[in-house]
Coordinates of C-alpha atoms in Angstrom, one line a residue:
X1 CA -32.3 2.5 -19.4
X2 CA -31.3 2.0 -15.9
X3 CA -29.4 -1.7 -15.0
X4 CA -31.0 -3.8 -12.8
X5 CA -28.8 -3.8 -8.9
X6 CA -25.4 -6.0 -9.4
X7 CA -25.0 -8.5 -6.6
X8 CA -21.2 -9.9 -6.1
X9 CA -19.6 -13.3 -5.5
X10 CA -16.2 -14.5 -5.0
X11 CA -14.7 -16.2 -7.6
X12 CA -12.7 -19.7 -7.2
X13 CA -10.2 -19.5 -9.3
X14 CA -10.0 -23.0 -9.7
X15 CA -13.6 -23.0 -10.7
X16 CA -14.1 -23.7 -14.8
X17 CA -16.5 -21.1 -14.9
X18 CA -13.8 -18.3 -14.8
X19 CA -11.6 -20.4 -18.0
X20 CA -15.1 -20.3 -19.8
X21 CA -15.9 -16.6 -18.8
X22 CA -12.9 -15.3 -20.1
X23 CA -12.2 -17.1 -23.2
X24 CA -16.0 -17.1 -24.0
X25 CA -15.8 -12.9 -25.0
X26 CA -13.1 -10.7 -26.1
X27 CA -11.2 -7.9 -24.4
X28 CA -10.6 -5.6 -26.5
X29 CA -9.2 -2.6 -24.0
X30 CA -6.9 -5.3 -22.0
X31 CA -3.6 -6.9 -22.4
X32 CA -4.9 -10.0 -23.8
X33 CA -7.7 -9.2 -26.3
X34 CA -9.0 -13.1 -26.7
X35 CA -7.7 -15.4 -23.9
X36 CA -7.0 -19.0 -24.4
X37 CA -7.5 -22.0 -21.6
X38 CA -3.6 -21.9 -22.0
X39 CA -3.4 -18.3 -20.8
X40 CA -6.2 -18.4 -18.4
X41 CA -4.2 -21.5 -16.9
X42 CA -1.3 -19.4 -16.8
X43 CA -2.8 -16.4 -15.4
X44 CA -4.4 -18.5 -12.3
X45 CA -0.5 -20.6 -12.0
X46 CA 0.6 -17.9 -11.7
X47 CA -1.4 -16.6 -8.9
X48 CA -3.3 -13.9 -10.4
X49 CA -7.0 -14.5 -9.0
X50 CA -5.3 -15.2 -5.7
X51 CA -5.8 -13.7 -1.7
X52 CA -3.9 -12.1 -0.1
X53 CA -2.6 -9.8 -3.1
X54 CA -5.7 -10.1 -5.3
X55 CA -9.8 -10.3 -4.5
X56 CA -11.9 -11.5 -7.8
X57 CA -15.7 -11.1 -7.9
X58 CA -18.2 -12.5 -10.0
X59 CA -21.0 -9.6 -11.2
X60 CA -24.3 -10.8 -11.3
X61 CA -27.8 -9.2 -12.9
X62 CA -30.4 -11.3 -11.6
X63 CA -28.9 -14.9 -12.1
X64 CA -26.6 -14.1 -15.3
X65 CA -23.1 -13.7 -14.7
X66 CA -22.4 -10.4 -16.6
X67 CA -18.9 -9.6 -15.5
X68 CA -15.4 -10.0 -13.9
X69 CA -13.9 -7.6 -11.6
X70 CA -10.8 -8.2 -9.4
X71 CA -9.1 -5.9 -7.0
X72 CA -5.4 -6.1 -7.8
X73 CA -2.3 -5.2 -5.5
X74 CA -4.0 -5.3 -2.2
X75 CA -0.7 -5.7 -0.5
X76 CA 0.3 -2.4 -2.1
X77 CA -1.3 1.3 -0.5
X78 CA -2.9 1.7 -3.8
X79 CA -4.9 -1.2 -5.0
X80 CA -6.3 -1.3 -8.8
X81 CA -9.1 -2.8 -10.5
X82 CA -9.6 -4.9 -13.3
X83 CA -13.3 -5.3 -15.3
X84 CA -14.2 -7.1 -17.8
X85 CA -18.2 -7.0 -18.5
X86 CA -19.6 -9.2 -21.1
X87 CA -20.1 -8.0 -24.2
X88 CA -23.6 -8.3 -23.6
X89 CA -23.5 -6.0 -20.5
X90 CA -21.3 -3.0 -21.9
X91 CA -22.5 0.3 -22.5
X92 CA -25.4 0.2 -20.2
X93 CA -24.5 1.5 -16.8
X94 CA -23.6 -1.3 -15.0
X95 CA -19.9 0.2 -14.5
X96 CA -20.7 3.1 -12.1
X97 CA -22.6 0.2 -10.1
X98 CA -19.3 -1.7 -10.1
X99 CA -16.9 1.2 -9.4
X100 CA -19.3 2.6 -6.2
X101 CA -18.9 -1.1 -5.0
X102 CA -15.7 -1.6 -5.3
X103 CA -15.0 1.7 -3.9
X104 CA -16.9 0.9 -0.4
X105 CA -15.0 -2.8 -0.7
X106 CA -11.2 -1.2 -0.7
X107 CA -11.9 1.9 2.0
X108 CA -14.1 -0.2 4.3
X109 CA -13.4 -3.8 3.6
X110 CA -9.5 -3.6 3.0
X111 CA -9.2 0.2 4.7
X112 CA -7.2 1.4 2.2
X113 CA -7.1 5.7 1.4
X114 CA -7.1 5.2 -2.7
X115 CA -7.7 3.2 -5.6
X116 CA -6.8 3.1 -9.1
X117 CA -7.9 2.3 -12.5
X118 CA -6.1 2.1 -15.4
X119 CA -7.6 2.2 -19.0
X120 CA -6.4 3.1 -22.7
X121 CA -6.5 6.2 -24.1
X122 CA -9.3 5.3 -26.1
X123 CA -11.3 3.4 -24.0
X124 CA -13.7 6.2 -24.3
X125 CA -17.1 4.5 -22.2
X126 CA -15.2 4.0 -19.3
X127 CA -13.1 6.9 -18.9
X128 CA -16.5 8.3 -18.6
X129 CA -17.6 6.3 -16.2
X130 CA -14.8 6.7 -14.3
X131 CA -15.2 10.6 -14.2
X132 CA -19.2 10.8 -14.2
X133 CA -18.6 8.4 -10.6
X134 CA -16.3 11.2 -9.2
X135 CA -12.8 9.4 -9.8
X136 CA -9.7 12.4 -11.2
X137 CA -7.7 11.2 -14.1
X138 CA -4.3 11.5 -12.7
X139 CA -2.0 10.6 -14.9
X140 CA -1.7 9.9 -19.4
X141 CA 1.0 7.8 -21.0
X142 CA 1.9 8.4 -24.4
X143 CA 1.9 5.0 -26.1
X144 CA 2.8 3.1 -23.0
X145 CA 0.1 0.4 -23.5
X146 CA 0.8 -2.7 -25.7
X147 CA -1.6 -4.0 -28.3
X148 CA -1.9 -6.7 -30.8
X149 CA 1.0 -6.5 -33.9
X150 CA 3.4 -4.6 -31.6
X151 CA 0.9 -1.4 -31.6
X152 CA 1.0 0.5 -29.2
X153 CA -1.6 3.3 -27.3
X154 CA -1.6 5.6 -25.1
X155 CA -3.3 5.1 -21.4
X156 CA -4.8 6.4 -18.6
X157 CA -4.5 6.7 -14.9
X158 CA -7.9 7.7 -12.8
X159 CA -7.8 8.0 -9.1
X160 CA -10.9 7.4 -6.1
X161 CA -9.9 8.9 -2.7
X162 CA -11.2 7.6 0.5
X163 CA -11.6 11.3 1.4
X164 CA -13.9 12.0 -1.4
X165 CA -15.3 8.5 -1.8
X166 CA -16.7 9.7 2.0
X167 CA -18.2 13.0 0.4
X168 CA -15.2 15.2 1.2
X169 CA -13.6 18.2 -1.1
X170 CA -12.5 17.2 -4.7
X171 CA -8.6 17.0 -4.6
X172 CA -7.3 19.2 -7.2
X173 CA -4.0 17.5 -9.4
X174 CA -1.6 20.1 -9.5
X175 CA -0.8 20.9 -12.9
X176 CA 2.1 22.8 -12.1
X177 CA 5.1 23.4 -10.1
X178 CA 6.0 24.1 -7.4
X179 CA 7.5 27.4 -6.6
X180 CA 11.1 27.7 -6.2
X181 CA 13.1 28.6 -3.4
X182 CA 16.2 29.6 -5.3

């Protein structure tokens, strides 16, 4: 089944909706697996849903409000993402929507030549998004990723680059290195 076309909206952060949005559903491949309204009001105190370094957007189906993505580290050459779709919404395509938007919102928006995601390990459905939209896994960190009851997983690095974002050669990673002059 094909999603229905995302729209986006900016997101106040001082607006309730985002509290109830994020406490309302649980996380379970993010740093915080069930948010509280004391952690949401410590995330937004603390400037986390805030221009110039951050750029959150509401995603829309229709007139439901199925998900959360922000563009984080703007001020940085590399910019990453973080979405959160509903429960509701996962698993149903809506994520290569939200990565080819994002994509044309950091190289033409904030004219930027990359962008990163960063996922667990085992955060099977959207490392596969990530590669069936053209994005290279760069980079995996053995148990670098904190989880509940001091746990900890392994995670994932995945890379977009303007150049092949604009329909240019696949950059290879090199998996090797270098030869030596000595």
């Amino acid at each position: 089944m094909t999603p229905s076309p995302l729209r986006f909206s900016a997101v106040d952060p001082q607006d309730p909706a985002l509290a109830a949005f994020l406490i309302a559903d649980t996380w379970p491949f993010h740093g915080t697996v069930q948010h509280t309204p004391e952690s949401v009001a410590e995330s937004v105190a603390g400037g986390a849903y805030e221009a110039p370094d951050n750029d959150p957007h509401w995603i829309w189906e229709g007139e439901e409000r199925v998900g959360l993505v922000v563009l984080r580290e703007l001020d940085d050459p590399t910019p990453i993402l973080d979405l959160r779709l509903a429960s509701s919404a996962r698993g149903q395509g809506r994520g290569g929507q939200v990565l080819a938007w994002l994509a044309g919102q950091v190289f033409e928006r904030h004219d930027k030549h990359r962008l990163e995601g960063h996922t667990r390990a085992d955060n099977v459905a959207m490392r596969k998004c990530f590669e069936r939209n053209g994005w290279t896994q760069e980079a995996h960190y053995r148990k670098a990723w904190p989880g509940p009851a001091e746990t900890w997983h392994d995670a994932t690095t995945y890379t977009l680059l303007r150049s092949e974002w604009a329909g240019g050669a696949k950059v290879p990673v090199p998996l090797s290195f270098p030869a030596s002059s000595s």
